mmCIF file of C-alpha atoms (C1' of nucleotides) in Angstrom:
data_model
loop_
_atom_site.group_PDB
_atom_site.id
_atom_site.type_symbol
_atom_site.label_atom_id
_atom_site.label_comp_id
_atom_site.label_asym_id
_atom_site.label_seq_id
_atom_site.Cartn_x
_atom_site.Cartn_y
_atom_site.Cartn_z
ATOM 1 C CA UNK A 2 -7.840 -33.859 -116.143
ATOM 2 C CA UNK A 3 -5.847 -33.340 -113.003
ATOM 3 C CA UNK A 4 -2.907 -31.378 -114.109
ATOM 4 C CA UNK A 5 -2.484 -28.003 -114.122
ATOM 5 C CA UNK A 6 -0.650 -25.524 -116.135
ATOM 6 C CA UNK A 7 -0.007 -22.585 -114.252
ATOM 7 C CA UNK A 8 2.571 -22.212 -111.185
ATOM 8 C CA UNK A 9 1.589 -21.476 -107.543
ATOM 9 C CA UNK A 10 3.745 -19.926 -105.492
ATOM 10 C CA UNK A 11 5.064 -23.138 -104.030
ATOM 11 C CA UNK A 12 5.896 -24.481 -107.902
ATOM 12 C CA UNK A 13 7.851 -20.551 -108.082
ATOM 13 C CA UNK A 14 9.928 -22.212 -105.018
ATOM 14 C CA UNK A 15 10.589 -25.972 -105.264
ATOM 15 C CA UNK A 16 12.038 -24.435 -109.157
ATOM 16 C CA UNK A 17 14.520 -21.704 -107.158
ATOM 17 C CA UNK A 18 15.482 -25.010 -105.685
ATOM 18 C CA UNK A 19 15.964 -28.012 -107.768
ATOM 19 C CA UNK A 20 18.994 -29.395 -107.734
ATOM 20 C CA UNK A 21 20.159 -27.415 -104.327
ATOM 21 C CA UNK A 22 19.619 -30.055 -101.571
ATOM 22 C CA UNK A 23 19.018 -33.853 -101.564
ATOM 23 C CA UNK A 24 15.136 -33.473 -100.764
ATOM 24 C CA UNK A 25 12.203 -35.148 -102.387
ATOM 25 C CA UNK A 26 10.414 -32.820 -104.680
ATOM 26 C CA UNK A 27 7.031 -34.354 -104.477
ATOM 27 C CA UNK A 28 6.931 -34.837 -100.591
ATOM 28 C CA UNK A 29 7.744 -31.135 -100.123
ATOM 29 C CA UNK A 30 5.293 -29.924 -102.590
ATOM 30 C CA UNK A 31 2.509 -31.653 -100.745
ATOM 31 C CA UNK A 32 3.632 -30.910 -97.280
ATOM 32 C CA UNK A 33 4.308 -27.089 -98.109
ATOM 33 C CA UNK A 34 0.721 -26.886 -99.955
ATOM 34 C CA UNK A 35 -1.131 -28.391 -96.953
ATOM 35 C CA UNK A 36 0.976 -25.658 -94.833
ATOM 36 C CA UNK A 37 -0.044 -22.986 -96.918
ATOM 37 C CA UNK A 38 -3.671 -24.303 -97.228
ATOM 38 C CA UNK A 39 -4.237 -24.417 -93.764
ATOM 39 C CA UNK A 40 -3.237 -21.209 -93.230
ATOM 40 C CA UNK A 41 -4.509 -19.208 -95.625
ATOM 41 C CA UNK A 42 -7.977 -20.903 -94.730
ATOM 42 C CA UNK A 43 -7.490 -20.136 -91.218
ATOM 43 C CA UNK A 44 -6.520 -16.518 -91.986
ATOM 44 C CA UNK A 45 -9.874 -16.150 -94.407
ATOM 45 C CA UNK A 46 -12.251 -17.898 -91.752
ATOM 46 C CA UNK A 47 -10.404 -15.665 -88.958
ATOM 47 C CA UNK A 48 -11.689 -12.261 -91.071
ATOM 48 C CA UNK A 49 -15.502 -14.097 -91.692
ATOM 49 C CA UNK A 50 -15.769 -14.819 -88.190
ATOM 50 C CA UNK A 51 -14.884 -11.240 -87.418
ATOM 51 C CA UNK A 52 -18.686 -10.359 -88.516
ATOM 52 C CA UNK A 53 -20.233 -12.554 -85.584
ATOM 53 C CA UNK A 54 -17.710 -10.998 -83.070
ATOM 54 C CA UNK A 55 -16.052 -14.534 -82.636
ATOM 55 C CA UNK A 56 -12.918 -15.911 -82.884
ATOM 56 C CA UNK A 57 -12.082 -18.991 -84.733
ATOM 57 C CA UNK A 58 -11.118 -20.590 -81.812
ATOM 58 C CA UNK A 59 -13.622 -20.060 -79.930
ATOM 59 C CA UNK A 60 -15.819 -21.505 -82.799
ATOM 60 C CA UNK A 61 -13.810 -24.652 -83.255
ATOM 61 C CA UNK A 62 -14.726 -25.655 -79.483
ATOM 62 C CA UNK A 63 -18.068 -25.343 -80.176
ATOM 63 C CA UNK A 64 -18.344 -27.113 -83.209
ATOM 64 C CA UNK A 65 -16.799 -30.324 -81.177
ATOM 65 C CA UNK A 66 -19.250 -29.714 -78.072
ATOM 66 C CA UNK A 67 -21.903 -29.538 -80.604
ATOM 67 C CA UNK A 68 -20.318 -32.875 -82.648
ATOM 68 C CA UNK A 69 -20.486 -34.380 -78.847
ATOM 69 C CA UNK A 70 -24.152 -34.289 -78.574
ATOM 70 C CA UNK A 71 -23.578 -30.864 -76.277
ATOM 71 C CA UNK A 72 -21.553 -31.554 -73.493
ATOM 72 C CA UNK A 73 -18.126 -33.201 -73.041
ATOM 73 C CA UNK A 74 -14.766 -33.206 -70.374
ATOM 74 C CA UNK A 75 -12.232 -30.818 -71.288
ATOM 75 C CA UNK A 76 -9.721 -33.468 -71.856
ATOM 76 C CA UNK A 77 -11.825 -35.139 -74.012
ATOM 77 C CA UNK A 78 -11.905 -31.903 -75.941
ATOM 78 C CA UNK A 79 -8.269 -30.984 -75.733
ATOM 79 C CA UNK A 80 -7.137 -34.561 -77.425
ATOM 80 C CA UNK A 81 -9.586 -34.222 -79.975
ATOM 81 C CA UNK A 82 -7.680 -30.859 -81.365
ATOM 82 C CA UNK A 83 -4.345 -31.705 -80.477
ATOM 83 C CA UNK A 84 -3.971 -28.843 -77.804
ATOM 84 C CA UNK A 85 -3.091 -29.293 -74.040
ATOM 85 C CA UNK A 86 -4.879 -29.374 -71.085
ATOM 86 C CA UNK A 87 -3.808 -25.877 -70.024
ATOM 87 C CA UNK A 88 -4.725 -24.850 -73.572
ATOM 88 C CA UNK A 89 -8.654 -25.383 -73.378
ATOM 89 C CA UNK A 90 -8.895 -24.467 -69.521
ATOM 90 C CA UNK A 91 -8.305 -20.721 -70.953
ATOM 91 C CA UNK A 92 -10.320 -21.467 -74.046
ATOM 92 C CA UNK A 93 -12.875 -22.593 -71.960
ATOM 93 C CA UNK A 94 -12.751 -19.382 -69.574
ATOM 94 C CA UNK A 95 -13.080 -17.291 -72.489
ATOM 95 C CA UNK A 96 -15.920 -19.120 -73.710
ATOM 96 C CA UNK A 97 -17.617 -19.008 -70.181
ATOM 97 C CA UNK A 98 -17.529 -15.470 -70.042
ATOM 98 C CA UNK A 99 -19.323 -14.742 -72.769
ATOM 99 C CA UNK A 100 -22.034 -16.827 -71.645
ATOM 100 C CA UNK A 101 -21.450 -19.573 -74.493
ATOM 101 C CA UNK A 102 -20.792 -22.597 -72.246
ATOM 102 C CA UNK A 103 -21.143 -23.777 -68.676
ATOM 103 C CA UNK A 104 -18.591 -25.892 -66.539
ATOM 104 C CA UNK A 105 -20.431 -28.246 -64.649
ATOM 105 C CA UNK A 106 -18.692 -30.418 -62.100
ATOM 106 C CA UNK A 107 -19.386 -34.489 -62.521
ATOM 107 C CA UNK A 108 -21.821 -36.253 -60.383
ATOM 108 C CA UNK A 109 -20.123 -39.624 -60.290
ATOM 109 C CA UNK A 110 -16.655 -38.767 -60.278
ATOM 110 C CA UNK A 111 -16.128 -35.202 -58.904
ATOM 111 C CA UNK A 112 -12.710 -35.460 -60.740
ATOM 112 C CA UNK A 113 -14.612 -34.550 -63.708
ATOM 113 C CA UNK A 114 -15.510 -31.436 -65.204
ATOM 114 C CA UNK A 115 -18.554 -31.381 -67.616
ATOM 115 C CA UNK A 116 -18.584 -28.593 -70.359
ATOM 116 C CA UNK A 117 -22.076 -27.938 -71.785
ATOM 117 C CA UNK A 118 -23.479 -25.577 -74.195
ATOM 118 C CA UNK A 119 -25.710 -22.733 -73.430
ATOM 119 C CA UNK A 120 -28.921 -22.110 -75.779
ATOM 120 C CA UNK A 121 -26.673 -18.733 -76.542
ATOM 121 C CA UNK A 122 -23.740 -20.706 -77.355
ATOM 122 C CA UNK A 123 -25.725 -22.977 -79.501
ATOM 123 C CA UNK A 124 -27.300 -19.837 -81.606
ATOM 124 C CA UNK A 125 -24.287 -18.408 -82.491
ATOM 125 C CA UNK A 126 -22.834 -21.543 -83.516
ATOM 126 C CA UNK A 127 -25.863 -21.936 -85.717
ATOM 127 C CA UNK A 128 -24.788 -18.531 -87.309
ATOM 128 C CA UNK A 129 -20.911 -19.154 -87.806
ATOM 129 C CA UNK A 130 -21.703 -22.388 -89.330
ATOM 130 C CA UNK A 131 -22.732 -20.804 -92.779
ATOM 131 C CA UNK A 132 -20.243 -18.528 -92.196
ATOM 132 C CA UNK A 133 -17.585 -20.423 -92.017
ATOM 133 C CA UNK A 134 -19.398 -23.657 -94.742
ATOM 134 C CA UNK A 135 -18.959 -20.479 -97.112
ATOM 135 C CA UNK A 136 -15.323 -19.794 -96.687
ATOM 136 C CA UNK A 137 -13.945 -23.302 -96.745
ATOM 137 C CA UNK A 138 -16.312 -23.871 -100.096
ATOM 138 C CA UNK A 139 -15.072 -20.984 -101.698
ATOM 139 C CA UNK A 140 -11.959 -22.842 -101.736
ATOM 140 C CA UNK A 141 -12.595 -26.189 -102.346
ATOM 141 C CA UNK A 142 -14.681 -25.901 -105.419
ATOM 142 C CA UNK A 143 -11.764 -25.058 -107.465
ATOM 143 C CA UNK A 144 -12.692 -28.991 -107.577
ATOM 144 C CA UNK A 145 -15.111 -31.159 -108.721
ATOM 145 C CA UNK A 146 -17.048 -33.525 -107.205
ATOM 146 C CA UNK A 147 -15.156 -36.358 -108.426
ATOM 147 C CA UNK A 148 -11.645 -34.698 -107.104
ATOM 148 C CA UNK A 149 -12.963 -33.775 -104.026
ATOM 149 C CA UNK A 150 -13.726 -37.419 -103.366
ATOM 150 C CA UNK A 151 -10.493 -38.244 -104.238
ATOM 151 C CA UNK A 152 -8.616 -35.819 -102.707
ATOM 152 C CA UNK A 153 -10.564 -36.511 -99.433
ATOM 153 C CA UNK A 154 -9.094 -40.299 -99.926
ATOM 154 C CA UNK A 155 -5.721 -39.426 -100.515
ATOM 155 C CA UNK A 156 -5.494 -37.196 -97.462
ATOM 156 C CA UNK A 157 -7.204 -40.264 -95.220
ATOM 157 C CA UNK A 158 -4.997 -42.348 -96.236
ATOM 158 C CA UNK A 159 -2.007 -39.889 -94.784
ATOM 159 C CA UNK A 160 -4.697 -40.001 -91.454
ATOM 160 C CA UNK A 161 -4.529 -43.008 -91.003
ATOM 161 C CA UNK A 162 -0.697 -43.491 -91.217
ATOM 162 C CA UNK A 163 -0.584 -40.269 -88.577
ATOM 163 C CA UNK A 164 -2.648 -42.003 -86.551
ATOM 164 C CA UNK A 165 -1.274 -44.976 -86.470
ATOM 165 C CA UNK A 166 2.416 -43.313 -85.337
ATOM 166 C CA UNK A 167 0.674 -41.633 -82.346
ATOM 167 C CA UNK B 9 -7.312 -48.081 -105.530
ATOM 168 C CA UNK B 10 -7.462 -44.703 -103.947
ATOM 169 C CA UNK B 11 -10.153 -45.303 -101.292
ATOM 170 C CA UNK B 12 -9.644 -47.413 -97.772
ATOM 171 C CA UNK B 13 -12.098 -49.532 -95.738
ATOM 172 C CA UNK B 14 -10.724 -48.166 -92.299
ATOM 173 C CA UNK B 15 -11.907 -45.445 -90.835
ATOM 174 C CA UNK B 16 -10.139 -42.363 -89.513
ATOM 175 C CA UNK B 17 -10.709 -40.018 -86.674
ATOM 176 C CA UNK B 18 -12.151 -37.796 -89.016
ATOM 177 C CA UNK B 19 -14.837 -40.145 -90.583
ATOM 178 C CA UNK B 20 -15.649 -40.860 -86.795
ATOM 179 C CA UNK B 21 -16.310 -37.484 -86.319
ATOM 180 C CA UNK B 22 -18.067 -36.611 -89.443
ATOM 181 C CA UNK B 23 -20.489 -39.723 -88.844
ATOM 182 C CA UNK B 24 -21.539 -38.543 -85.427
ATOM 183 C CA UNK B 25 -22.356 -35.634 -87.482
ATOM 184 C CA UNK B 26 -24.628 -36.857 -89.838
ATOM 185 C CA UNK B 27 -28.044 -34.790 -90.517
ATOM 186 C CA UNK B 28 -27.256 -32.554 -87.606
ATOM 187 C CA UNK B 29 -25.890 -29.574 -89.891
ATOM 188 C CA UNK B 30 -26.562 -28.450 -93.032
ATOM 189 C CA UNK B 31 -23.257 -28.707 -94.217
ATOM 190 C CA UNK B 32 -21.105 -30.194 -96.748
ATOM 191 C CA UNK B 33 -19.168 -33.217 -95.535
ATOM 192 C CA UNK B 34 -16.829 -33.531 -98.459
ATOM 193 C CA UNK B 35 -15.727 -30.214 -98.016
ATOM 194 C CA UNK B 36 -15.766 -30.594 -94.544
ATOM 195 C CA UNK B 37 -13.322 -33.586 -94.722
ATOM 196 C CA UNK B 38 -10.994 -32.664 -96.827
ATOM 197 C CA UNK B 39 -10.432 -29.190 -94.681
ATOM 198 C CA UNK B 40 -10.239 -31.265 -91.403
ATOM 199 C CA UNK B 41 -8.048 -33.652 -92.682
ATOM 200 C CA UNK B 42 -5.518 -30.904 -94.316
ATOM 201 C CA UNK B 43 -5.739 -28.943 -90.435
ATOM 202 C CA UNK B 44 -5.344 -32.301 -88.758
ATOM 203 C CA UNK B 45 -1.544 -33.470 -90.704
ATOM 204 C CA UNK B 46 -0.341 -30.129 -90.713
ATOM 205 C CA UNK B 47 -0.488 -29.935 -87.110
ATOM 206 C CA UNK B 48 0.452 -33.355 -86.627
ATOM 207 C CA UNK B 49 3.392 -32.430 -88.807
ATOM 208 C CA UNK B 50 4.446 -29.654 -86.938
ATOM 209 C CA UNK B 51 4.172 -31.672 -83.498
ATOM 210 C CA UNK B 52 6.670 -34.397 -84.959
ATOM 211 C CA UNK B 53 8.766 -31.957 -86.653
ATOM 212 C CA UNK B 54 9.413 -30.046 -83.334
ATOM 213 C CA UNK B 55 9.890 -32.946 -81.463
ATOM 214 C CA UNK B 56 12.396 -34.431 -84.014
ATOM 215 C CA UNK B 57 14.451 -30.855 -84.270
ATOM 216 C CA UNK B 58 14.798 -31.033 -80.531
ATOM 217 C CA UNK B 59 17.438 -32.790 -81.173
ATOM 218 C CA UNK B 60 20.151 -30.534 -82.951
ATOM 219 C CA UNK B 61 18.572 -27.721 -80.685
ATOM 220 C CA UNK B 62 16.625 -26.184 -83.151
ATOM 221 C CA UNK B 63 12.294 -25.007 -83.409
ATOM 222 C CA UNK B 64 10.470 -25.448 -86.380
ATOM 223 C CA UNK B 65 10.188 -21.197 -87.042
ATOM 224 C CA UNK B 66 13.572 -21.204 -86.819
ATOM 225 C CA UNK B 67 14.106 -23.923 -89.466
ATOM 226 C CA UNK B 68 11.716 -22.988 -91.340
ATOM 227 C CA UNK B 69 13.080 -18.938 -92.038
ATOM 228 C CA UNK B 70 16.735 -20.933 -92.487
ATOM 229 C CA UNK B 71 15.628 -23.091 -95.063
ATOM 230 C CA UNK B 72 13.424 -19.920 -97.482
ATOM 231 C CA UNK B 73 16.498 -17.563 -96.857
ATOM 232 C CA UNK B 74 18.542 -20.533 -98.373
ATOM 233 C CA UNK B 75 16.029 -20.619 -101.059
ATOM 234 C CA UNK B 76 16.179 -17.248 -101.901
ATOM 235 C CA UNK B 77 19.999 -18.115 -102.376
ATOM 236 C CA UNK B 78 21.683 -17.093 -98.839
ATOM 237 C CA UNK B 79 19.659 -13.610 -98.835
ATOM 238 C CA UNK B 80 16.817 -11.922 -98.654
ATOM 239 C CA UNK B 81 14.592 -8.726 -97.143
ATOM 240 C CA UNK B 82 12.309 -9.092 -94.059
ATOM 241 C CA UNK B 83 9.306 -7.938 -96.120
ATOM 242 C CA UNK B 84 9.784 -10.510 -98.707
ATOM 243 C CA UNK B 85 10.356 -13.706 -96.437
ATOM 244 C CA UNK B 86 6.971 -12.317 -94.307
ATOM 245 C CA UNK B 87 4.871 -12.391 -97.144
ATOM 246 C CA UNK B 88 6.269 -15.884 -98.866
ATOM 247 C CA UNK B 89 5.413 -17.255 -95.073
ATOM 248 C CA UNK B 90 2.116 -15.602 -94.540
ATOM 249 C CA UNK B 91 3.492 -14.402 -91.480
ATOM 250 C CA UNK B 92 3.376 -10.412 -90.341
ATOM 251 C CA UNK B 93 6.233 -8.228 -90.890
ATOM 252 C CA UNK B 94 6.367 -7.744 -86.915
ATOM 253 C CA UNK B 95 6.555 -11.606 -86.417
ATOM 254 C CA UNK B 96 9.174 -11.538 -88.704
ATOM 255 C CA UNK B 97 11.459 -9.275 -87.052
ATOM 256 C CA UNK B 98 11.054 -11.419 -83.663
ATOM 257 C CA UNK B 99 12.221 -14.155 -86.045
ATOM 258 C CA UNK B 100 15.295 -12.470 -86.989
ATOM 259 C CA UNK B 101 15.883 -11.421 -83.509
ATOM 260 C CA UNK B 102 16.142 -14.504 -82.283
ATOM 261 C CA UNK B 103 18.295 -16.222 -85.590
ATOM 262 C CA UNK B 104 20.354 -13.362 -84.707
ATOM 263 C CA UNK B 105 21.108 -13.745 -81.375
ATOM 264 C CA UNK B 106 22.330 -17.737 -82.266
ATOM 265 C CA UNK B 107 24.035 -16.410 -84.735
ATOM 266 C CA UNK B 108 22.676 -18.112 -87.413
ATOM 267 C CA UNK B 109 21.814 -15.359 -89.565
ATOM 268 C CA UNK B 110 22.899 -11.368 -89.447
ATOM 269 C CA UNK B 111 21.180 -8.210 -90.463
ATOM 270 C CA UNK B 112 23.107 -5.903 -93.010
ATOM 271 C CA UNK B 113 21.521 -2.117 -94.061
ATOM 272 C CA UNK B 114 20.949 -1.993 -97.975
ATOM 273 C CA UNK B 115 23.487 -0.011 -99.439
ATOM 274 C CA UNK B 116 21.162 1.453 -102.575
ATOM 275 C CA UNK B 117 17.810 1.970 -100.887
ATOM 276 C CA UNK B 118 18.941 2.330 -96.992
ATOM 277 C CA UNK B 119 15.625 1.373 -95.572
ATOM 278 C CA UNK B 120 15.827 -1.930 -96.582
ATOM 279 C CA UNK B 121 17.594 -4.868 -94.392
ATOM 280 C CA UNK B 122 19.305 -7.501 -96.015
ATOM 281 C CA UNK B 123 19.126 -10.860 -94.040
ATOM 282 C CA UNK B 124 22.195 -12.805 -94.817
ATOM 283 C CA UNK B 125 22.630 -16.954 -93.788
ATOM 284 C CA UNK B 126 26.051 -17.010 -91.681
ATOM 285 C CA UNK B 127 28.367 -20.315 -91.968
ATOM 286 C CA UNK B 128 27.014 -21.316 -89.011
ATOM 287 C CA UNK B 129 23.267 -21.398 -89.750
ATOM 288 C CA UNK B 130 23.804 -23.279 -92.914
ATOM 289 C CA UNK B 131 25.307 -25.657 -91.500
ATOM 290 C CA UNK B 132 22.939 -25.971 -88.731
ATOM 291 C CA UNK B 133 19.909 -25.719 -91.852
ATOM 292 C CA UNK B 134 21.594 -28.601 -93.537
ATOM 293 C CA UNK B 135 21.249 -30.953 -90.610
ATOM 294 C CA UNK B 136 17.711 -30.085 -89.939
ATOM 295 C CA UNK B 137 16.885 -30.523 -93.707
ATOM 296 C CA UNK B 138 17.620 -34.507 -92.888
ATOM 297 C CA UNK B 139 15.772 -34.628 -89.839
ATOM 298 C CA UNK B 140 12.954 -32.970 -91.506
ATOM 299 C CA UNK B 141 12.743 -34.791 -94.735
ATOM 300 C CA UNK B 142 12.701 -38.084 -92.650
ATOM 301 C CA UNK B 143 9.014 -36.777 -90.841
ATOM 302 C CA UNK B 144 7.769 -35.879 -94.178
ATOM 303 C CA UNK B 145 8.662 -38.745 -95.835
ATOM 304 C CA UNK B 146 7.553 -41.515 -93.570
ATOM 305 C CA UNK B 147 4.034 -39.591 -93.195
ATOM 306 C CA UNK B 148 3.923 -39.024 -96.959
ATOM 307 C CA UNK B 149 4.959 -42.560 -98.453
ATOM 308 C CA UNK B 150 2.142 -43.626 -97.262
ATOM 309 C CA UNK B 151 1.214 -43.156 -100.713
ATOM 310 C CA UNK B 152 2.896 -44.278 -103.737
ATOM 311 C CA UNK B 153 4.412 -41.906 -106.391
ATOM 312 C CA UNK B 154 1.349 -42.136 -108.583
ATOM 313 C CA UNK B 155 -1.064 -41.119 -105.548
ATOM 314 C CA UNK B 156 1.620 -38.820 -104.323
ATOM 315 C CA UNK B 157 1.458 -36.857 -107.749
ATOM 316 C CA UNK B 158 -2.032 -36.671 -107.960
ATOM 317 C CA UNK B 159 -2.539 -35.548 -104.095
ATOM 318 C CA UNK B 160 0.175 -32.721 -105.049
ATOM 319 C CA UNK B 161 -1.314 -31.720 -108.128
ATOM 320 C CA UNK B 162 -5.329 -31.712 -106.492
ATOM 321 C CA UNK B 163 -3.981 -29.585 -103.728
ATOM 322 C CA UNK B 164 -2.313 -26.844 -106.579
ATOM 323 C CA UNK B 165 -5.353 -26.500 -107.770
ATOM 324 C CA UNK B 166 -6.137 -25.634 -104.290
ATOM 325 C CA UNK B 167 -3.223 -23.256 -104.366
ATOM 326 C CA UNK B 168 -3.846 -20.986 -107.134
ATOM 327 C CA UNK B 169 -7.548 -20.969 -106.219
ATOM 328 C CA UNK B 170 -6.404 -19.551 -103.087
ATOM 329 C CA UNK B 171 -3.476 -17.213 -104.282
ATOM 330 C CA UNK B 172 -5.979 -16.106 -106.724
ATOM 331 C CA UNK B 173 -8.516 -14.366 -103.980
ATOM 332 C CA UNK B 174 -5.609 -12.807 -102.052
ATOM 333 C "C1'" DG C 19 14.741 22.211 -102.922
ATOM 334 C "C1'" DG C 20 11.627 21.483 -99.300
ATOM 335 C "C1'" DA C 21 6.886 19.450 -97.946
ATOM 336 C "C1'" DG C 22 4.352 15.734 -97.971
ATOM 337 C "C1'" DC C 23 3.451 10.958 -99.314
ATOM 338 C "C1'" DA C 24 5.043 6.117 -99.738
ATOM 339 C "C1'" DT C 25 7.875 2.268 -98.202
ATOM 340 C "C1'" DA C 26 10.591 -0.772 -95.003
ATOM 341 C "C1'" DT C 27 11.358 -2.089 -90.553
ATOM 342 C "C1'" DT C 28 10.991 -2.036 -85.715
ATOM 343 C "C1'" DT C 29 8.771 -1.174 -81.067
ATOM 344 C "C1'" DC C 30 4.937 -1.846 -78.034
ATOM 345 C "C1'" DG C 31 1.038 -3.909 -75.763
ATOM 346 C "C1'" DC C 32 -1.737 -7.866 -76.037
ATOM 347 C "C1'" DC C 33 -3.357 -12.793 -76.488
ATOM 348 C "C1'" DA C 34 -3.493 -17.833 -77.147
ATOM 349 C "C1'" DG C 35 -1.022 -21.890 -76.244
ATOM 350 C "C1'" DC C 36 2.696 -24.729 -73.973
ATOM 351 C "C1'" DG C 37 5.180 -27.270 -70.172
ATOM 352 C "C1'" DA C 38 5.761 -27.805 -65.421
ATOM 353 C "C1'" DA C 39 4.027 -27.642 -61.008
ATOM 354 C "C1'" DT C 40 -0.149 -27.838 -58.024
ATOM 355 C "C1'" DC C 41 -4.488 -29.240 -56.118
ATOM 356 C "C1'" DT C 42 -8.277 -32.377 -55.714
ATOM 357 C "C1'" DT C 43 -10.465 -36.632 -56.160
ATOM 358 C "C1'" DT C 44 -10.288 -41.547 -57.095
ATOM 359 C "C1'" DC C 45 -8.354 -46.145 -57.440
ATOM 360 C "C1'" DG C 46 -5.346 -50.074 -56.045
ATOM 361 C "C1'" DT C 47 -2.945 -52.555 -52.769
ATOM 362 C "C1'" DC C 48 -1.421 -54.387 -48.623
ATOM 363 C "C1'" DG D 8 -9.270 -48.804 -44.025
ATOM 364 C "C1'" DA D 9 -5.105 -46.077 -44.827
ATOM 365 C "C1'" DC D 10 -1.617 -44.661 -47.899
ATOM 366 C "C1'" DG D 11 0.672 -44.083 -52.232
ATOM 367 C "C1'" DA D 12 0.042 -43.812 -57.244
ATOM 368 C "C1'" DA D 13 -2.779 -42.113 -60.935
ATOM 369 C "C1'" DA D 14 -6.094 -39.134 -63.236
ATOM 370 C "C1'" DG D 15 -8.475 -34.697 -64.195
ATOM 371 C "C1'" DA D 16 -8.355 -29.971 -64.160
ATOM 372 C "C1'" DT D 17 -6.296 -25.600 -63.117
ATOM 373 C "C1'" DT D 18 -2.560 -22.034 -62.190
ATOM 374 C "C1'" DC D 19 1.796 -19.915 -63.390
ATOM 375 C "C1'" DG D 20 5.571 -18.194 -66.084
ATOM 376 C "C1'" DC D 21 7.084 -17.936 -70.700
ATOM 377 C "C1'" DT D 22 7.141 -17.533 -75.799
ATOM 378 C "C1'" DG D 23 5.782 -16.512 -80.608
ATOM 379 C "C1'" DG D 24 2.848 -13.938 -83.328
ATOM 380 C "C1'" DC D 25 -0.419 -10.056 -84.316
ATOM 381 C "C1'" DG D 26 -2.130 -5.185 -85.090
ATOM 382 C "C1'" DA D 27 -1.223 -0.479 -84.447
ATOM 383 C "C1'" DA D 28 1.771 3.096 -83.810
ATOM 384 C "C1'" DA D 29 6.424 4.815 -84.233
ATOM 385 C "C1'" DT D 30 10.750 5.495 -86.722
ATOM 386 C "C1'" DA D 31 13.645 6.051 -90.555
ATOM 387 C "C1'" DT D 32 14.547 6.499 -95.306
ATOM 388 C "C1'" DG D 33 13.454 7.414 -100.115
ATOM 389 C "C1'" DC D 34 10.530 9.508 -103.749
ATOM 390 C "C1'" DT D 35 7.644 13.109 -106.078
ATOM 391 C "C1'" DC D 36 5.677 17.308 -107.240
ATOM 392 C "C1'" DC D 37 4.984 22.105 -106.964
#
DNA sequence: GGAGCATATTTCGCCAGCGAATCTTTCGTC
DNA sequence: GACGAAAGATTCGCTGGCGAAATATGCTCC
């Protein structure tokens, strides 16, 4: 059983609605969930993070330089979260002060720059990892296995259809 | 049939993954997906307001304070938007300043601020709500209404999970 | 009925991200 | 082989949001 009884807070607002404005019910209830989800996740992982002394920024580019086998270009990086160019130079500044990655310029084309990760960078990564596993689960085992598999393909689905429009 | 054969840039990213992390990739998917289309969202949605001169915070306090019937107190719109009360007052500020909302003193309890919709911004609301709903709708019907219902009602479980530890 | 505590909002200083402009290196073309 | 266009990264000025402190008003209790 999918359904669900109780009202959330976004229920308590499509009702103070209905009937208001020629909008689609359904398509706002999913699109204002996701909203909400993402935030309040970001907001919970934000306060976790806290305990390593990082920020959840700052974790997020590691996690993809880690993903990329340890070292990638910064605009490699920056389409990969959606953020611009300018946006991860001062991500990556941050993250080079603190000793958690190293900016090393390409051999073959000098264009380049080549972000690696330091054996520092690559501990504490280790460390916000459970961290962070732990938040996200917390949330998502409201669900079953079963709905978490389908939820994941629903929400592909609406990937792929992004992606596509890109 | 829920599931797709394609991959997304999600599963790509997940798959160079695999066995390097102890971590939980259902979990892990569903969370990156939800981050990825509300950002994606917002990008399109910001881009499409452009064009009646409007941002996306802007929109979005319009269209609660409408919600909440034409008024409502700072506090109250902060906390329905997970946003802090300070980042709600540069809101108003701005709204404000177009003219699209004003600021009256409560006449019982005189430390509250009533935020009132002007002519002006409603009008201005009800020719973003258009704009908007079209970006929703063509991400969103990538589904049918049967997937549609069940994505909504997976991610309310979501919800109340999450309203529930706040 | 005045002192102190609670509540609602704003001000202030700070930070991450954006867009535009800049600088450097490379590629393509004549 | 030189010169203009393109690509990669950075710098600069600006904006929205946050947390903490400040301000203003209302409430309670002795």
């Amino acid at each position: 059983m999918i359904g669900c009884v109780e009202d959330d807070s976004v229920d308590r607002h499509l009702a103070r609605w209905r009937g208001k404005a020629p909008y689609d019910e359904r398509v706002e209830g999913v699109v204002t969930r996701m909203q909400f989800l993402v935030k309040h996740l970001k907001q919970f992982k934000e306060a976790a993070l806290a305990q390593v002394g990082m920020q959840d920024f700052e974790f997020e580019t590691l996690h993809r330089l880690v993903a990329a086998g340890g070292s990638a270009t910064p605009s490699k990086l920056a389409a990969e979260m959606l953020l611009s160019p300018a946006g991860m130079t001062g991500r990556l500044d941050t993250l080079e002060r603190s000793g958690l990655v190293r900016r090393v310029r390409g051999s073959d084309d000098r264009r380049r720059v080549d972000v690696e990760l330091t054996a520092k960078g690559r501990e504490l990564w280790t460390e916000a990892m459970a961290i962070r596993a732990r938040v996200e689960s917390e949330l998502v085992s409201a669900l079953d296995a079963d709905e978490q598999q389908t939820l994941d393909a629903l929400l592909k689905r609406l990937m792929i259809q992004a992606e596509s429009r890109r």
